[in-house]
Short mmCIF file of C-alpha atoms in Angstrom, two decimals:
data_model
loop_
_atom_site.label_atom_id
_atom_site.label_comp_id
_atom_site.label_asym_id
_atom_site.label_seq_id
_atom_site.Cartn_x
_atom_site.Cartn_y
_atom_site.Cartn_z
CA MET A 1 16.53 -48.30 34.44
CA LEU A 2 13.91 -49.85 31.43
CA THR A 3 11.23 -47.80 33.47
CA GLU A 4 13.38 -44.91 34.05
CA THR A 5 13.28 -45.01 30.79
CA PHE A 6 9.67 -45.18 29.56
CA ILE A 7 8.67 -42.15 32.29
CA THR A 8 11.37 -40.03 30.66
CA ALA A 9 10.01 -41.15 27.07
CA ALA A 10 6.64 -40.24 28.38
CA LEU A 11 7.29 -37.07 29.19
CA LEU A 12 9.20 -36.26 27.06
CA ALA A 13 6.28 -36.64 25.02
CA THR A 14 3.71 -34.40 27.16
CA THR A 15 6.00 -32.10 27.42
CA ALA A 16 5.54 -32.17 23.60
CA LEU A 17 2.41 -32.66 23.41
CA ALA A 18 1.86 -29.47 26.10
CA ALA A 19 3.75 -27.37 24.04
CA PRO A 20 2.22 -23.93 22.41
CA ALA A 21 1.38 -24.45 18.87
CA PRO A 22 2.49 -21.60 17.01
CA ASN A 23 -0.06 -18.90 16.17
CA PRO A 24 -0.97 -19.62 12.59
CA ILE A 25 -2.15 -15.53 12.39
CA GLN A 26 1.67 -15.09 13.28
CA LEU A 27 3.01 -17.22 10.67
CA MET A 28 0.92 -15.60 7.95
CA THR A 29 1.68 -12.38 8.65
CA ARG A 30 5.46 -12.48 9.20
CA ALA A 31 6.83 -8.79 7.44
CA PRO A 32 7.10 -8.59 3.43
CA SER A 33 10.68 -9.01 1.67
CA PRO A 34 11.09 -6.07 -0.43
CA GLY A 35 11.92 -6.82 -4.00
CA VAL A 36 9.50 -9.57 -4.25
CA VAL A 37 6.02 -8.58 -6.23
CA ILE A 38 2.91 -8.46 -3.84
CA THR A 39 -0.37 -8.58 -5.19
CA LYS A 40 -2.86 -9.01 -1.79
CA CYS A 41 -3.19 -8.92 1.83
CA ALA A 42 -0.80 -11.79 3.53
CA GLN A 43 -4.30 -12.43 6.11
CA PRO A 44 -7.83 -12.36 5.93
CA GLY A 45 -10.46 -10.42 7.27
CA MET A 46 -9.16 -6.67 5.92
CA LEU A 47 -9.66 -4.89 2.47
CA ALA A 48 -6.16 -2.85 1.24
CA LEU A 49 -8.08 0.65 -0.41
CA ALA A 50 -5.21 1.83 -2.57
CA TYR A 51 -4.72 4.85 -4.46
CA ASP A 52 -2.74 5.59 -7.33
CA ASP A 53 -1.64 8.82 -8.36
CA GLY A 54 -1.74 11.75 -7.00
CA PRO A 55 -2.06 13.74 -5.08
CA TYR A 56 -3.88 15.54 -6.40
CA GLN A 57 -7.61 18.01 -6.25
CA TYR A 58 -9.28 14.81 -4.76
CA SER A 59 -6.77 14.16 -2.26
CA SER A 60 -8.01 16.39 0.57
CA GLN A 61 -12.31 15.22 -0.20
CA LEU A 62 -10.85 11.15 -0.44
CA VAL A 63 -8.88 11.80 2.85
CA ASP A 64 -12.67 13.56 5.01
CA ILE A 65 -14.01 10.87 3.06
CA LEU A 66 -11.73 7.71 4.95
CA ASP A 67 -12.02 9.19 8.02
CA ALA A 68 -15.81 9.66 9.02
CA ALA A 69 -16.15 5.84 8.12
CA GLY A 70 -13.09 5.01 10.14
CA ALA A 71 -10.56 3.46 7.54
CA LYS A 72 -7.47 3.99 6.63
CA ALA A 73 -5.70 3.55 3.60
CA THR A 74 -2.91 3.80 1.04
CA PHE A 75 -1.38 6.20 -0.77
CA PHE A 76 1.07 5.69 -3.55
CA TRP A 77 1.87 9.37 -4.47
CA THR A 78 3.98 10.56 -7.56
CA GLY A 79 5.96 14.17 -7.06
CA THR A 80 4.92 15.12 -10.63
CA LEU A 81 2.37 13.30 -12.86
CA TYR A 82 -0.32 16.06 -12.14
CA GLY A 83 0.92 18.96 -10.85
CA CYS A 84 3.94 19.15 -8.75
CA ILE A 85 4.21 17.27 -5.23
CA TYR A 86 4.44 20.55 -3.09
CA ASN A 87 1.65 22.18 -4.46
CA GLN A 88 -0.51 19.69 -2.35
CA ALA A 89 1.79 19.75 0.10
CA ALA A 90 -0.88 20.79 2.82
CA ALA A 91 -3.58 17.07 1.89
CA VAL A 92 -0.12 15.35 1.98
CA LYS A 93 0.13 16.10 5.30
CA LYS A 94 -3.61 15.94 6.44
CA ALA A 95 -3.25 12.36 5.50
CA PHE A 96 -0.24 11.17 6.90
CA ALA A 97 -1.34 13.45 10.07
CA SER A 98 -4.61 11.56 9.72
CA GLY A 99 -2.53 7.41 9.86
CA HIS A 100 -3.01 6.59 6.54
CA GLN A 101 -0.11 5.19 4.87
CA LEU A 102 1.99 7.31 2.51
CA ALA A 103 3.53 5.41 -0.38
CA SER A 104 6.07 6.27 -3.58
CA HIS A 105 4.69 5.64 -7.34
CA THR A 106 7.79 6.92 -8.08
CA TRP A 107 8.90 10.86 -9.74
CA THR A 108 7.29 10.83 -13.29
CA HIS A 109 5.33 7.71 -13.63
CA PRO A 110 7.27 6.04 -16.53
CA HIS A 111 7.72 2.86 -18.08
CA MET A 112 10.99 1.50 -15.57
CA SER A 113 11.39 -1.13 -17.30
CA SER A 114 13.19 0.33 -19.96
CA TYR A 115 15.38 1.85 -17.27
CA SER A 116 18.60 1.92 -15.94
CA ALA A 117 19.36 1.02 -12.71
CA ALA A 118 20.34 4.44 -12.17
CA GLN A 119 17.54 6.28 -13.74
CA ILE A 120 15.42 4.54 -11.39
CA THR A 121 16.76 5.42 -8.58
CA THR A 122 16.85 8.63 -8.67
CA GLU A 123 13.24 7.75 -9.24
CA MET A 124 12.96 6.47 -6.17
CA THR A 125 14.84 9.04 -3.83
CA LYS A 126 13.74 12.11 -5.66
CA VAL A 127 10.21 10.97 -3.71
CA GLU A 128 11.70 9.84 -0.58
CA THR A 129 13.16 13.31 -0.64
CA ALA A 130 9.61 15.70 -1.07
CA PHE A 131 8.18 13.09 1.69
CA ALA A 132 10.97 13.45 3.80
CA ASN A 133 10.69 17.10 3.09
CA LEU A 134 7.05 17.33 3.97
CA ILE A 135 6.41 15.12 6.72
CA GLY A 136 10.23 14.25 7.74
CA LYS A 137 9.88 10.24 6.65
CA LYS A 138 10.57 8.09 3.92
CA PRO A 139 8.39 5.41 2.43
CA LEU A 140 8.96 1.54 2.55
CA TYR A 141 6.41 0.43 -0.01
CA MET A 142 6.03 2.01 -3.83
CA ARG A 143 3.70 1.29 -6.48
CA PRO A 144 5.81 0.77 -9.76
CA PRO A 145 4.07 2.76 -13.08
CA TYR A 146 1.12 0.49 -14.88
CA LEU A 147 2.11 -2.85 -12.47
CA GLU A 148 5.80 -2.69 -14.57
CA THR A 149 7.98 -4.60 -12.60
CA GLY A 150 10.42 -5.88 -15.47
CA GLY A 151 13.92 -4.59 -16.61
CA GLN A 152 16.30 -3.69 -13.65
CA VAL A 153 12.93 -2.34 -11.67
CA LEU A 154 12.73 -5.15 -8.88
CA PRO A 155 17.00 -5.99 -8.13
CA VAL A 156 16.68 -1.98 -7.65
CA LEU A 157 13.71 -1.93 -5.57
CA LYS A 158 15.18 -4.72 -3.59
CA SER A 159 18.40 -2.70 -3.17
CA MET A 160 16.98 0.46 -1.65
CA ASN A 161 14.37 -1.93 0.51
CA TYR A 162 10.81 -1.32 -1.21
CA LYS A 163 8.29 -3.17 -0.83
CA VAL A 164 6.33 -3.52 -4.34
CA ILE A 165 3.00 -3.73 -4.38
CA THR A 166 0.56 -4.41 -7.79
CA ASP A 167 -2.81 -5.86 -7.38
CA ASP A 168 -5.63 -8.29 -7.00
CA ILE A 169 -8.62 -6.92 -8.47
CA ASP A 170 -8.43 -3.80 -11.18
CA THR A 171 -11.18 -1.75 -10.30
CA GLY A 172 -10.32 -0.33 -14.78
CA ASP A 173 -11.21 3.53 -13.22
CA TRP A 174 -8.51 4.58 -15.65
CA ASN A 175 -10.09 2.38 -18.57
CA ASN A 176 -13.44 4.40 -17.70
CA GLN A 177 -14.65 1.80 -16.57
CA THR A 178 -17.77 2.77 -14.37
CA PRO A 179 -18.47 2.78 -10.44
CA ALA A 180 -21.44 0.20 -11.07
CA GLN A 181 -18.28 -1.39 -12.65
CA SER A 182 -15.57 -1.75 -10.03
CA GLU A 183 -18.00 -2.66 -7.63
CA ALA A 184 -19.42 -6.12 -9.48
CA LYS A 185 -15.72 -7.06 -9.62
CA PHE A 186 -15.46 -7.22 -6.20
CA THR A 187 -18.92 -9.08 -5.65
CA GLN A 188 -17.88 -11.98 -8.06
CA ALA A 189 -13.72 -11.13 -6.23
CA GLY A 190 -16.36 -11.98 -2.64
CA ALA A 191 -14.94 -10.73 0.55
CA GLY A 192 -13.80 -14.98 1.59
CA GLY A 193 -9.37 -14.82 1.99
CA ASN A 194 -6.90 -13.10 2.44
CA GLY A 195 -8.00 -9.59 1.86
CA HIS A 196 -7.88 -7.60 -1.62
CA ILE A 197 -5.89 -5.16 -2.74
CA PRO A 198 -7.27 -2.78 -5.18
CA LEU A 199 -6.02 -0.78 -8.32
CA MET A 200 -7.50 2.58 -7.83
CA HIS A 201 -7.15 6.03 -9.00
CA GLU A 202 -7.72 9.11 -6.21
CA THR A 203 -7.55 11.51 -10.31
CA TYR A 204 -11.37 10.41 -10.98
CA SER A 205 -13.60 12.07 -9.06
CA THR A 206 -15.82 9.21 -9.79
CA THR A 207 -13.50 6.82 -7.43
CA VAL A 208 -13.33 8.88 -4.58
CA ASN A 209 -17.32 10.33 -4.67
CA THR A 210 -18.77 6.74 -5.91
CA LEU A 211 -17.16 3.66 -5.42
CA THR A 212 -15.02 4.44 -2.60
CA PRO A 213 -18.05 5.02 0.23
CA TRP A 214 -19.33 1.88 -1.86
CA LEU A 215 -16.53 -0.05 -0.93
CA ILE A 216 -16.52 1.63 2.60
CA ASN A 217 -20.32 -0.75 2.99
CA TRP A 218 -18.92 -3.52 1.74
CA ALA A 219 -16.74 -3.90 3.95
CA LYS A 220 -19.17 -3.38 6.87
CA GLN A 221 -21.44 -5.41 5.42
CA ASN A 222 -18.62 -8.37 5.39
CA ASN A 223 -16.94 -6.92 8.60
CA LEU A 224 -13.73 -5.91 7.18
CA LYS A 225 -11.44 -4.30 8.73
CA LEU A 226 -10.32 -1.53 6.40
CA VAL A 227 -6.81 -1.18 6.62
CA THR A 228 -3.24 0.49 5.09
CA VAL A 229 -1.25 -2.27 2.64
CA ALA A 230 1.35 -2.45 5.01
CA GLU A 231 -0.89 -3.20 7.93
CA CYS A 232 -2.42 -6.22 5.59
CA LEU A 233 0.93 -7.31 5.45
CA GLY A 234 1.20 -7.93 8.98
CA ASP A 235 3.94 -4.33 8.69
CA LYS A 236 1.94 -2.47 10.41
CA GLY A 237 4.78 0.22 11.37
CA GLY A 238 6.86 -0.66 8.81
CA GLU A 239 5.69 2.44 5.95
CA TYR A 240 8.73 4.22 6.62
CA GLN A 241 12.21 4.22 7.00
CA SER A 242 13.39 4.17 10.83
CA ALA A 243 14.91 7.23 10.18
CA SER A 244 12.99 10.70 10.91
CA PHE A 245 14.01 13.84 8.77
CA PRO A 246 12.91 17.04 9.54
CA VAL A 247 10.12 19.21 8.02
CA GLN A 248 10.88 21.95 5.92
CA PRO A 249 8.90 24.87 5.13
CA GLY A 250 10.01 25.85 1.80
CA PRO A 251 9.30 26.47 -0.52
CA PHE A 252 10.12 23.81 -2.66
CA SER A 253 9.78 22.84 -6.65
CA CYS A 254 9.74 20.43 -8.87
#
């Protein structure tokens, strides 16, 4: 009987040793939680280029630059900051068709930390409606204007199932920093560790025409894959709400 017990114990130990260990990459890349501030990628070997404040006059050109390099990016777009989003319908559809991630940056780009829950909800749902009209999908990712997440911002976004993105590298393009100054920040931060999610603005020609090509080259030199924010968080396929909506012909107004 004792011998049988020893044999059973040995077999159990062998089975335990033979069982495959959890894949660490899979553990790292579980889908992010809504309503929690995320500053960088959940895995190494990636760079998630992320642009705010469009769509704008450079959006189509930026998509061409990214597409030529085989890169994917994320666009955090507003409804009215630089004109009505519907006036840039062609660029919006082009970016979506190219496989870039379209995400929300609110309707009017306000300081939402002082907003009521109802006001925040309105800011988000107006962008959802525009996206549904233009591309047939509603986003599940957003970046708050001015990176402000106080007050009712996070509770409301959690209730709406939004993943909240900020950044881990601020290029400073919004603060008159030159592409060279922005580039130095990436060089200093390095390409190791979990991938970067930078704060950039497609409303500056230098960001589109100088910084972006430099980043594409920097990523290539460091063997970094240029991906959407969702992919770098292990959430590829989770960029949008599951429901699809009929694309509308318009005309629309903001």
